[in-house]
Short mmCIF file of C-alpha atoms and ligand atoms in Angstrom, two decimals:
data_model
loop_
_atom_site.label_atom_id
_atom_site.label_comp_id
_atom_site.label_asym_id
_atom_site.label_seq_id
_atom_site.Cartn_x
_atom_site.Cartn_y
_atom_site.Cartn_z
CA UNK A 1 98.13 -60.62 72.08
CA UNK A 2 101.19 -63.05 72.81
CA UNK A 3 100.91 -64.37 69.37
CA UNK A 4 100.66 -61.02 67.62
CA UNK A 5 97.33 -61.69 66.22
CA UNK A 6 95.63 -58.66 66.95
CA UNK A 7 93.26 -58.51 64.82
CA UNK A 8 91.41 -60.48 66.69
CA UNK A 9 90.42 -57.62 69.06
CA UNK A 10 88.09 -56.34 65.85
CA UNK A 11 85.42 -58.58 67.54
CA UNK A 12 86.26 -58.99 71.03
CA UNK A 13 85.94 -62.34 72.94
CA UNK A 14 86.74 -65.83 70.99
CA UNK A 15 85.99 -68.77 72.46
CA UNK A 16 89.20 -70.65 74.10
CA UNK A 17 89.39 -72.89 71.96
CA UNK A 18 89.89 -70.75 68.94
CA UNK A 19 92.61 -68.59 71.19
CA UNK A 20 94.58 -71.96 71.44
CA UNK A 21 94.03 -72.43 67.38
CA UNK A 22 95.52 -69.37 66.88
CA UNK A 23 98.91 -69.37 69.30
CA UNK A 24 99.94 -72.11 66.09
CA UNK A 25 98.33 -70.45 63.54
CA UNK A 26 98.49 -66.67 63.46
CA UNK A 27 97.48 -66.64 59.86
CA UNK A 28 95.15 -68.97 60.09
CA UNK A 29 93.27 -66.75 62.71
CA UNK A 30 93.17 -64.09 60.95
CA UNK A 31 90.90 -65.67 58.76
CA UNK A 32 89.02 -67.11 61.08
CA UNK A 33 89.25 -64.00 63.00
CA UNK A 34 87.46 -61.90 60.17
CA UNK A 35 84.87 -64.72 58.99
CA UNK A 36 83.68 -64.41 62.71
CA UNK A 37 83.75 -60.90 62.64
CA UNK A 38 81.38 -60.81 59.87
CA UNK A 39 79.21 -63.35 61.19
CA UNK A 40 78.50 -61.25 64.79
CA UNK A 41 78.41 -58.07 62.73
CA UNK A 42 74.31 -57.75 63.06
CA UNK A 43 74.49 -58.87 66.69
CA UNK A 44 77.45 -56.77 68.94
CA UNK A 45 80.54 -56.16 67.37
CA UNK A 46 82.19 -53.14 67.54
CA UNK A 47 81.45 -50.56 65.24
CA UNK A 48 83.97 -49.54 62.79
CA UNK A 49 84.52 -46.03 61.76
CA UNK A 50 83.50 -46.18 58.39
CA UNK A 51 79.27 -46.56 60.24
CA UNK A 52 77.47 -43.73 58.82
CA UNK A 53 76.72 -41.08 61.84
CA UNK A 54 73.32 -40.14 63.23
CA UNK A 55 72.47 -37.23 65.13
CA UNK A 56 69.23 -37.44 67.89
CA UNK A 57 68.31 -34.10 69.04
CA UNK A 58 67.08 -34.65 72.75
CA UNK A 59 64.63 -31.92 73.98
CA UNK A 60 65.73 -33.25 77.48
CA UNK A 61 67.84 -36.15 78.34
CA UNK A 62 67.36 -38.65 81.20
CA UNK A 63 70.79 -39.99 80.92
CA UNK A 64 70.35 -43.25 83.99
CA UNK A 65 73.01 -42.47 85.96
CA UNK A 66 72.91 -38.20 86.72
CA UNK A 67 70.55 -37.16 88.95
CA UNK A 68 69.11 -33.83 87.04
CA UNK A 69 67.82 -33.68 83.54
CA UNK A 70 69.38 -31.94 80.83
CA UNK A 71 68.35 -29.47 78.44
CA UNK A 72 68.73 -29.94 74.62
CA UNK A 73 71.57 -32.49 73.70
CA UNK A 74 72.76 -34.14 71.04
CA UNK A 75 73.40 -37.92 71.06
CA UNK A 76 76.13 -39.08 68.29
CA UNK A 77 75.83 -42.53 67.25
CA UNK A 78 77.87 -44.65 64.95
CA UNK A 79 76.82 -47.62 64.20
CA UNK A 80 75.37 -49.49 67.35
CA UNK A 81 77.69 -47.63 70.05
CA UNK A 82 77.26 -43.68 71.22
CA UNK A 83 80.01 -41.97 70.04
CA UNK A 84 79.79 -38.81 72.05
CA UNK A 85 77.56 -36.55 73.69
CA UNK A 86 77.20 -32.89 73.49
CA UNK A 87 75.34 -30.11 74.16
CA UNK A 88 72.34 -29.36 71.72
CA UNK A 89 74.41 -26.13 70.23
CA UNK A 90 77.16 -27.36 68.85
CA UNK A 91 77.22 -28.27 65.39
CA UNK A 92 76.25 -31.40 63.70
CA UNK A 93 78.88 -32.49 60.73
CA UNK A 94 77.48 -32.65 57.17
CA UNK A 95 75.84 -35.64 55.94
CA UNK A 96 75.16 -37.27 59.23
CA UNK A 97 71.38 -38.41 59.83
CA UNK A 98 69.90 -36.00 62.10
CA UNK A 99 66.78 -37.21 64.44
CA UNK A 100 64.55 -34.76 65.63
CA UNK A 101 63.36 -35.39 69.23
CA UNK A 102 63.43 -31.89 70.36
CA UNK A 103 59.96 -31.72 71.76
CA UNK A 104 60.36 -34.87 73.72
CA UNK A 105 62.14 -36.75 77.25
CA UNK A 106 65.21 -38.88 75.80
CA UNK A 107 65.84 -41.75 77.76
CA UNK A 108 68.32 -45.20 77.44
CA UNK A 109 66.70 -48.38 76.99
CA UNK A 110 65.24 -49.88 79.79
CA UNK A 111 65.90 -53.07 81.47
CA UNK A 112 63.58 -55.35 83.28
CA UNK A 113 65.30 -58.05 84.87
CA UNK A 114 61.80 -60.25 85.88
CA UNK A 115 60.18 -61.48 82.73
CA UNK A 116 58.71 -64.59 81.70
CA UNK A 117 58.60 -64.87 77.65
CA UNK A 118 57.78 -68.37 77.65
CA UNK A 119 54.54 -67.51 79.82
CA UNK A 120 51.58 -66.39 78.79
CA UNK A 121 49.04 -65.28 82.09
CA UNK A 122 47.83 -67.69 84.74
CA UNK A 123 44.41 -66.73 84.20
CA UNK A 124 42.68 -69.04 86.01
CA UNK A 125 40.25 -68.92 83.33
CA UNK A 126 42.35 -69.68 80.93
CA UNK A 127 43.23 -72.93 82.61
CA UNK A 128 45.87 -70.85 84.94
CA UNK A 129 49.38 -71.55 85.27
CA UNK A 130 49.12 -75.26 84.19
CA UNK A 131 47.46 -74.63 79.93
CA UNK A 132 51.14 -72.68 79.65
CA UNK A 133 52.60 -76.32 80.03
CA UNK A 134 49.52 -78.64 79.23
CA UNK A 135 48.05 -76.96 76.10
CA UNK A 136 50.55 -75.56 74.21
CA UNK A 137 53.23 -77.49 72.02
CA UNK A 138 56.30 -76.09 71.80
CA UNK A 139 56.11 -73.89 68.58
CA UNK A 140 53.21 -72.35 70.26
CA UNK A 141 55.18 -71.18 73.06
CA UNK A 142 58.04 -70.46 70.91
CA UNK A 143 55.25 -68.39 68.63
CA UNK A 144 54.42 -66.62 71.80
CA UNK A 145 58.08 -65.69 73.16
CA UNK A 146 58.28 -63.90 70.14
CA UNK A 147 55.65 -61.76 70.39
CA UNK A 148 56.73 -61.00 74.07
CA UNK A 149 59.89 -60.27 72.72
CA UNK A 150 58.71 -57.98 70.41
CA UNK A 151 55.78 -56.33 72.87
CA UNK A 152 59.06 -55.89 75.43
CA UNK A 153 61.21 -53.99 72.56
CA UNK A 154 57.84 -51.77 71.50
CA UNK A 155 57.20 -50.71 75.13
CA UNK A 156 61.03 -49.41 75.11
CA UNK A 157 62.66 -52.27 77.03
CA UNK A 158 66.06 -52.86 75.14
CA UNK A 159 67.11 -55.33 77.83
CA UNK A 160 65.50 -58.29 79.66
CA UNK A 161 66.92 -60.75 82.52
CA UNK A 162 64.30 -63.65 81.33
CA UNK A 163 64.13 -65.85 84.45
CA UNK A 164 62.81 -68.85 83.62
CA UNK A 165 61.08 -70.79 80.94
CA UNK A 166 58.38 -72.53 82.73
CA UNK A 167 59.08 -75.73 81.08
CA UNK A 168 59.67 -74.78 77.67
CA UNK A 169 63.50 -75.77 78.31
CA UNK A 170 66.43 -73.98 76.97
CA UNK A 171 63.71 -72.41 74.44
CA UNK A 172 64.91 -68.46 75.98
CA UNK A 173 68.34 -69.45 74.51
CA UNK A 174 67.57 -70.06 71.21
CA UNK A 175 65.34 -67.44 71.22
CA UNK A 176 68.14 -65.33 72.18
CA UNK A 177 69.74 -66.45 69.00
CA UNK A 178 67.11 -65.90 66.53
CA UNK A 179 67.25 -62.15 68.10
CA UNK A 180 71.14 -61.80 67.86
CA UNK A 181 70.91 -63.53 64.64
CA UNK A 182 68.21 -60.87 63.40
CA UNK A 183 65.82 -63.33 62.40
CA UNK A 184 63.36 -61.90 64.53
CA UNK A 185 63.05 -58.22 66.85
CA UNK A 186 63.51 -57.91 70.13
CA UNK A 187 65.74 -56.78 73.57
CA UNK A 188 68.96 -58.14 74.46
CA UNK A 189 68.60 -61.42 76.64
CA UNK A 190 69.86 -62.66 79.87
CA UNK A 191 68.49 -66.31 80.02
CA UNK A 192 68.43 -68.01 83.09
CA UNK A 193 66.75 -71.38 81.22
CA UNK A 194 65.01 -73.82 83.31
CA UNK A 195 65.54 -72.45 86.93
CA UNK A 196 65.84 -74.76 90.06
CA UNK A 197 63.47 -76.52 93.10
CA UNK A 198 63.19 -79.56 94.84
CA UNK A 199 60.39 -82.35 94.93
CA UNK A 200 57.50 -81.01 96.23
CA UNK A 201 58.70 -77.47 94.76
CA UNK A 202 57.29 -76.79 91.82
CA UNK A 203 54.22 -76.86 89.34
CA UNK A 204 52.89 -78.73 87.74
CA UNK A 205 50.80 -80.31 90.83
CA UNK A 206 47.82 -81.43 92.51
CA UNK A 207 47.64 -84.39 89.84
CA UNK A 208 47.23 -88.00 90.46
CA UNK A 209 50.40 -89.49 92.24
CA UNK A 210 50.10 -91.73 89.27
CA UNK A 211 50.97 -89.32 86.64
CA UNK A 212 54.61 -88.20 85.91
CA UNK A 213 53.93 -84.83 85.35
CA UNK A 214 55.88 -82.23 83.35
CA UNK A 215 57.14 -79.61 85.62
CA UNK A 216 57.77 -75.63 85.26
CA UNK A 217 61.52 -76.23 86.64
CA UNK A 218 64.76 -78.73 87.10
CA UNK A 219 63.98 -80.44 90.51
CA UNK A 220 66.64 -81.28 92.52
CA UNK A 221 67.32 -83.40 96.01
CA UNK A 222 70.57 -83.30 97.82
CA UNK A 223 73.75 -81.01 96.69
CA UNK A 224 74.93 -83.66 94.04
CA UNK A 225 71.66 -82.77 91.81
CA UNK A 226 71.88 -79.04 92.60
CA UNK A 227 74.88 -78.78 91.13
CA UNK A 228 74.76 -81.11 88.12
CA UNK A 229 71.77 -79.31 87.06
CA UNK A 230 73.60 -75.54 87.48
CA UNK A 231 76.45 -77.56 85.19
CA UNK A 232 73.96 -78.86 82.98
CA UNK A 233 71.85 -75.17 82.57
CA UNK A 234 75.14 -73.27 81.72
CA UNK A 235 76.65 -75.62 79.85
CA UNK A 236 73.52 -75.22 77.44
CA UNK A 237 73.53 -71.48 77.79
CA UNK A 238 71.95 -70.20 81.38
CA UNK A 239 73.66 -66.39 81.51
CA UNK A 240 72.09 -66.16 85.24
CA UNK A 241 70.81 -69.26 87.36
CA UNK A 242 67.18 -69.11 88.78
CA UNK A 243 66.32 -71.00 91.83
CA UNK A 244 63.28 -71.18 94.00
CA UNK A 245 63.86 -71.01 97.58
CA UNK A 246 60.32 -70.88 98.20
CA UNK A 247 56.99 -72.15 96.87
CA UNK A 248 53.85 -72.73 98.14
CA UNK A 249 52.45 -69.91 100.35
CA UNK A 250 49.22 -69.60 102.74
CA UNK A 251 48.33 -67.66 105.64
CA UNK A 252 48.55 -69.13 109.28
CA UNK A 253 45.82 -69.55 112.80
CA UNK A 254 47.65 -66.22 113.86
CA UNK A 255 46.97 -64.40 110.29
CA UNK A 256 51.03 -64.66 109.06
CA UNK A 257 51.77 -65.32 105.40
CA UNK A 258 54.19 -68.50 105.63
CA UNK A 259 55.80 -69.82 102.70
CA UNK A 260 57.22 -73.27 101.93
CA UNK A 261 61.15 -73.22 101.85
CA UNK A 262 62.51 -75.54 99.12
CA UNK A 263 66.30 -76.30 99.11
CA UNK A 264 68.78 -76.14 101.94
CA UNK A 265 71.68 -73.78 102.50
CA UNK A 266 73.82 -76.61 100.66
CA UNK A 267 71.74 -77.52 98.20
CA UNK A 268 71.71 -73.74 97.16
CA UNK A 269 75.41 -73.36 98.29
CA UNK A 270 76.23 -75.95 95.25
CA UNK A 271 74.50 -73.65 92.97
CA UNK A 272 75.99 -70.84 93.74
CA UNK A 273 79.41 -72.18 93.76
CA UNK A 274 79.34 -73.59 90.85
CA UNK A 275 77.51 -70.53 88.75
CA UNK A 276 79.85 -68.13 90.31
CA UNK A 277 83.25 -70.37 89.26
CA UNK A 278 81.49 -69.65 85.74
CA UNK A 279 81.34 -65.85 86.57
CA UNK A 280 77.86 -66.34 86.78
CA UNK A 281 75.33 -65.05 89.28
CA UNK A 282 72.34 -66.67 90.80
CA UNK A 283 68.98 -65.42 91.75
CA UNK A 284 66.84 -66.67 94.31
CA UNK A 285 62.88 -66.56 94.26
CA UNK A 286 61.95 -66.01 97.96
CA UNK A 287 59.14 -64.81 99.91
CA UNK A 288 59.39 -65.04 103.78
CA UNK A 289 60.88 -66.73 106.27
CA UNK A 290 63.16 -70.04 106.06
CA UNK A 291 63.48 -70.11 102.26
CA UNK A 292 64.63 -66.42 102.20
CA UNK A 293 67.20 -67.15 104.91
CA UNK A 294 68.06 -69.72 103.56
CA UNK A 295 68.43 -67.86 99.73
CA UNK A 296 70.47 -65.14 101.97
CA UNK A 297 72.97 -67.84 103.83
CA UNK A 298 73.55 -69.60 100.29
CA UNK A 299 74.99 -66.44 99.30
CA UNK A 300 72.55 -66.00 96.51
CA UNK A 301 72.88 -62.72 94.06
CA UNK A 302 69.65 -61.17 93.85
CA UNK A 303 66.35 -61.96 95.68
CA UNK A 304 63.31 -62.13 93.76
CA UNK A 305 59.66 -60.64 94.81
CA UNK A 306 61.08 -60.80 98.95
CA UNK A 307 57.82 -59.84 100.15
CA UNK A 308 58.55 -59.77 103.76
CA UNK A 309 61.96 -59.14 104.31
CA UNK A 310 63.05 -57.99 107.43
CA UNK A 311 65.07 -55.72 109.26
CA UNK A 312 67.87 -58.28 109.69
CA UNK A 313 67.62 -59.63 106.33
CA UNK A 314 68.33 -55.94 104.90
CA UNK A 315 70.51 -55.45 106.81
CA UNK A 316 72.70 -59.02 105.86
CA UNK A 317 71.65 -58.03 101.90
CA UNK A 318 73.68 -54.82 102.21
CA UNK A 319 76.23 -56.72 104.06
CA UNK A 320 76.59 -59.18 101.29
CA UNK A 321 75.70 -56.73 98.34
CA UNK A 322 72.53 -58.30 97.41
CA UNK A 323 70.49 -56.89 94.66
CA UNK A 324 66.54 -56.97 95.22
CA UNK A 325 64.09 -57.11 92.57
CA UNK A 326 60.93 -56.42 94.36
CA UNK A 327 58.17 -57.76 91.18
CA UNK A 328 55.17 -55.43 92.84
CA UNK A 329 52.48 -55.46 90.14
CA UNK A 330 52.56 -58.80 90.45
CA UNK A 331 50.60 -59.11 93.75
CA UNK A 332 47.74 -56.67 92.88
CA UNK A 333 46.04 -58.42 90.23
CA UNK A 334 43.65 -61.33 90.16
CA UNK A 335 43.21 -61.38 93.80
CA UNK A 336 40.97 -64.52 95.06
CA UNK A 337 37.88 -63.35 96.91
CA UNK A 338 38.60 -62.55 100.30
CA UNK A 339 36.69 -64.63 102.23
CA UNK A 340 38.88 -67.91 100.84
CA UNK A 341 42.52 -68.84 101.81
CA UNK A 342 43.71 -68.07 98.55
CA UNK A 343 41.96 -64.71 98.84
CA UNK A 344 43.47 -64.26 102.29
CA UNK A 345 46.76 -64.79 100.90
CA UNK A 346 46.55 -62.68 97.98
CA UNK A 347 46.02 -59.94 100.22
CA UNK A 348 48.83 -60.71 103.26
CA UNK A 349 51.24 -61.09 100.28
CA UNK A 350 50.57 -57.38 99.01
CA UNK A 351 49.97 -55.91 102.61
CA UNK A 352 53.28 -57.41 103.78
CA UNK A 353 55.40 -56.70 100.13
CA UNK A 354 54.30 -52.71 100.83
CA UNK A 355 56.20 -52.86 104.26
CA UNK A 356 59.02 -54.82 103.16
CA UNK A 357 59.63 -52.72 100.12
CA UNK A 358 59.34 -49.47 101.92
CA UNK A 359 62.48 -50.86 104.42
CA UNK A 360 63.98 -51.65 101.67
CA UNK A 361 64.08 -47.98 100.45
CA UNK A 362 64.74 -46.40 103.60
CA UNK A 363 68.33 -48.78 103.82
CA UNK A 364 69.46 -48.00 100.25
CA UNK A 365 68.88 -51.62 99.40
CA UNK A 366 69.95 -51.90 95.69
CA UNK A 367 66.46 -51.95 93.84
CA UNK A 368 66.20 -53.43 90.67
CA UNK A 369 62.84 -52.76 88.31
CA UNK A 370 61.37 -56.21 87.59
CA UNK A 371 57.50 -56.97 86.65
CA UNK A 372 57.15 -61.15 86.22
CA UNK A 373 55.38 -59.87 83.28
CA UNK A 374 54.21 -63.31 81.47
CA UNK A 375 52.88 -64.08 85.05
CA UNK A 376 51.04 -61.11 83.91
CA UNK A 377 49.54 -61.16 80.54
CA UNK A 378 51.99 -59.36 78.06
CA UNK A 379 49.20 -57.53 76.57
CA UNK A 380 49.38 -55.02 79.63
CA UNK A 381 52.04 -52.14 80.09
CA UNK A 382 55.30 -53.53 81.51
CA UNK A 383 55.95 -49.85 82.59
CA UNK A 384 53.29 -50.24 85.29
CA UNK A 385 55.62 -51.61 87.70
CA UNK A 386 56.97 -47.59 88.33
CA UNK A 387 53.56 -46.54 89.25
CA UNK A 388 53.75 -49.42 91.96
CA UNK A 389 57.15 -48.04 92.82
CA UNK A 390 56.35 -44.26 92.93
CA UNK A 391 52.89 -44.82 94.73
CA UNK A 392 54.65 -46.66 97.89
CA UNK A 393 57.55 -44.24 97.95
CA UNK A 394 60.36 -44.39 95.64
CA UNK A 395 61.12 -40.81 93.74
CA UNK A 396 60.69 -41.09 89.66
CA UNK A 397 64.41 -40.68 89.00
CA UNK A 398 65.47 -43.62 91.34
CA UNK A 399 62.53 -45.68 89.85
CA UNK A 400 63.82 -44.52 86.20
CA UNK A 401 67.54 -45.62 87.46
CA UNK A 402 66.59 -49.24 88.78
CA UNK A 403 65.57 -49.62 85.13
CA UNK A 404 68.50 -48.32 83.68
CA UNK A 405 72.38 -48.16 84.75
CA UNK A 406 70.98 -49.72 88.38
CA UNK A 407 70.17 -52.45 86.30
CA UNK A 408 73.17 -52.51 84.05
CA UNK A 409 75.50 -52.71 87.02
CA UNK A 410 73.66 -56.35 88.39
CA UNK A 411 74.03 -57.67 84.55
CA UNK A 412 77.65 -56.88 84.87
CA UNK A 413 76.78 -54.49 82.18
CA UNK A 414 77.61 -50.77 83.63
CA UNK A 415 78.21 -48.22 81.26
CA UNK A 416 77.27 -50.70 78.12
CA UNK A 417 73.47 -50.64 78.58
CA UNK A 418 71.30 -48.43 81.02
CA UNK A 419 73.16 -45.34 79.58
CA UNK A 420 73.52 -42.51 77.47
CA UNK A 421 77.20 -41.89 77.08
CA UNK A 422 80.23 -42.59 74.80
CA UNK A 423 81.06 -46.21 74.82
CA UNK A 424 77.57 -47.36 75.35
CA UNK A 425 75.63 -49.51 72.91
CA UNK A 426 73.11 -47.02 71.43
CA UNK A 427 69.62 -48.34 72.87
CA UNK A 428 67.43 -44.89 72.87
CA UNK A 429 64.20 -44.08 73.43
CA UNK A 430 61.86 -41.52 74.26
CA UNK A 431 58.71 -40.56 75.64
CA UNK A 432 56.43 -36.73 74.75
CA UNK A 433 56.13 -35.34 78.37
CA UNK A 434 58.20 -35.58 81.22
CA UNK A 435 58.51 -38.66 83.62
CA UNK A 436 59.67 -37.58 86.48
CA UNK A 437 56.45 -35.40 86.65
CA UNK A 438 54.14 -38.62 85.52
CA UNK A 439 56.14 -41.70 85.68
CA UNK A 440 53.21 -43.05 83.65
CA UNK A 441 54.90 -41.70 80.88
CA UNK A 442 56.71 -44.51 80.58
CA UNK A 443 54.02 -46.53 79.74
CA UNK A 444 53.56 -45.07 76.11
CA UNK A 445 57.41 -44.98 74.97
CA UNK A 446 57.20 -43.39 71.40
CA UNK A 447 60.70 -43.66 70.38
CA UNK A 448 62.97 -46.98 70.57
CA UNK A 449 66.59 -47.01 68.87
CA UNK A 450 67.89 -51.02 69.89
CA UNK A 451 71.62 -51.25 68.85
CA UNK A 452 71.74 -48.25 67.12
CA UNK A 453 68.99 -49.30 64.94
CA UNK A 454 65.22 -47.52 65.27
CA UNK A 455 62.90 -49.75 65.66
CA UNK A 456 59.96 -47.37 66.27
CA UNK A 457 59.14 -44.08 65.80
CA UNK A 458 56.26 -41.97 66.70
CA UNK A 459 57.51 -38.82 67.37
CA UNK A 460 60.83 -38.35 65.77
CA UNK A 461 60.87 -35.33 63.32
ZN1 LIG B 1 58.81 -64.75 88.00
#
């Protein structure tokens, strides 16, 4: 650095304003450099060299990012980072913690990048969507993130894009915190905080025109709004911006699903604008139609559920490097009965989301693994979202890798997370038989190192 302060590299990134402090004061930083260093020490910082080494013998290692499995490795990690990775031969040094996971399918942590941990179901009997909002304070909902945050880490899912709090605020933040903090377990966080509609866009609904009702999102009219309330959501901590570019869906006379577009082009062009001046990206809830060309002509980052996209919509994705998290669980439970609208539409939205995804996989679209589990209860297995994938198509290893470094590479996060190799944070885990045989596997993960910390062990000898 300019000012000779290097120390300050010891914990990577300060905040601008401490950078400025320190151009006067170079030993004043260095204080202030170190105090801050051992305040982030539980959270990311890097690991010095002094961090006792542990060994994890990997019977076979998935690694996210090579195509073939390999035989009998050995992971070395110092404190939260992978050191190195070798071949299951070599030796391991004296006095380093050795764990044993010979027998089993070594994996890196995975990454879902649709949750809900402010949600808890819409079961309709329940009182749906609406109780999340209308019967629970917030400490209950807070009470409940952190059990989904804790369910997510358990299941082996190190990493979570959390898109939305449903009205519980900038709560995904904070909850953020209390993880980085330690206070409480669970996977590294990519808040998106309040997400984005218009009028007429959002729950909650179907009240009387009386009542000022809470509602599940920021609304927004006219490009003005849009973008003060982007500003506002990263200025309180938004790491991604969530808009919905559609909302209300139904089927049609002539038996098409049609769904409600929400904001324009430049209502949506203001959000993106301004998220990606912060270096942030934006992604865009869209099912069909208007909304989804209009999420696509916004220059949005990653579509969310697309259920029918088509041909030329794939095609202007890989033009514009889209990312497409497809949510496909999501649309096979709870189903109305079939002789209703609802029912019809439950079923047009999971007819049409097979074909569209299918395209998708043919064109090399850049899948990302995403469940909208809160929309689903978070008592069931998040994993179930690669038996969707595999069952319509999509090999095990590709399925594992939209999980993983596919993942990692949309958080702007490739090589850090979704990876065993040197320089990545050390989030392991690990499953008894193999995956790419079952991908059902994944569904009982036995083994989860987050940070370089184990959090849960099964099977390690
Ligand atoms: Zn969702």
């Amino acid at each position: 650095m300019r000012n000779g302060c290097n120390r300050l590299s010891l914990c990577g990134k300060l905040p601008d304003a401490v950078e400025e402090l320190t151009m006067r004061h170079s030993l004043a930083c260095f204080t202030l450099a170190l105090a801050l260093c051992s305040v982030g020490t539980r959270g990311q910082s890097n690991s010095p060299a002094a961090a006792p080494l542990t060994i994890i013998r990997a019977g076979t290692l998935i690694d996210g990012v090579s195509e073939t499995p390999k035989k009998n490795q050995l992971i070395f990690v110092r404190g939260d980072h992978i050191e190195r990775v070798t071949e299951g031969s070599g030796a391991t040094p004296a006095g380093a913690k050795v764990i044993d996971l010979s027998g089993a399918t070594v994996l890196p942590g995975l990454i879902d990048s649709h949750t809900h941990i402010f949600l808890w179901g819409e079961d309709p009997a329940k009182g749906g969507y609406d109780a999340n909002i209308l019967k629970a304070g917030i400490a209950l909902r807070a009470a409940r993130a952190t059990y989904a945050a804790r369910r997510a880490l358990e299941q082996g899912f190190t990493t979570l894009r959390d898109v939305e709090t449903e009205g519980a605020g900038y709560g995904d933040v904070e909850i953020k915190q209390a993880i980085e903090e330690g206070t409480i377990p669970g996977p590294r966080l990519f808040c998106a905080t309040r997400a984005i509609s218009t009028t007429g866009g959002y729950n909650l609904e179907g009240y009387a025109p009386e009542l000022e009702m809470p509602k599940g999102a920021q609304l927004v009219d006219g490009p003005v709004e849009a973008r003060k309330a982007a500003r506002q959501q990263l200025e309180h901590g938004a790491d991604w911006i969530k808009v919905y570019m559609t909302h209300r869906s139904w089927v049609d006379k002539q038996g098409n699903l049609v769904s409600q577009p929400t904001l324009t082009v430049e209502e949506l062009k203001a959000v993106v604008d301004e998220a990606h001046g912060w270096q942030k990206k934006v992604a865009c809830h869209a099912y069909n139609g208007i909304g989804l060309q209009r999420a696509l002509d916004g220059g949005c980052d990653s579509i969310e559920h697309g259920l029918e996209i088509t041909d030329a919509q794939i095609a202007q994705m890989q033009r514009q490097g889209t990312w497409y998290c497809p949510t496909i669980s999501a649309y096979y439970g709870d189903w109305a009965p079939a002789d209703t609208p609802a029912g019809k539409r439950d079923r047009a939205r999971a007819a049409v989301h097979e074909i569209g995804f299918k395209k998708a996989l043919q064109a090399h679209l850049k899948i990302v693994f995403g469940t909208d589990i809160g929309g689903i209860p978070w008592t069931e297995p998040m994993a179930q979202e690669f038996q969707q994938m595999v069952k319509l198509g999509m090999a095990p290893m590709d399925a594992i890798q939209s999980a993983t470094s596919r993942a990692a590479e949309m958080l702007d996060m490739k090589g850090e997370i979704g990876v065993i190799a040197p320089g990545a944070y050390a989030e392991v885990i690990a499953v008894s038989g193999d995956p790419l045989k079952d991908v059902g596997e994944l569904e009982h993960v036995r083994f989860v190192m987050h940070n370089g910390s184990v959090f849960k062990s099964e099977i390690a000898k």
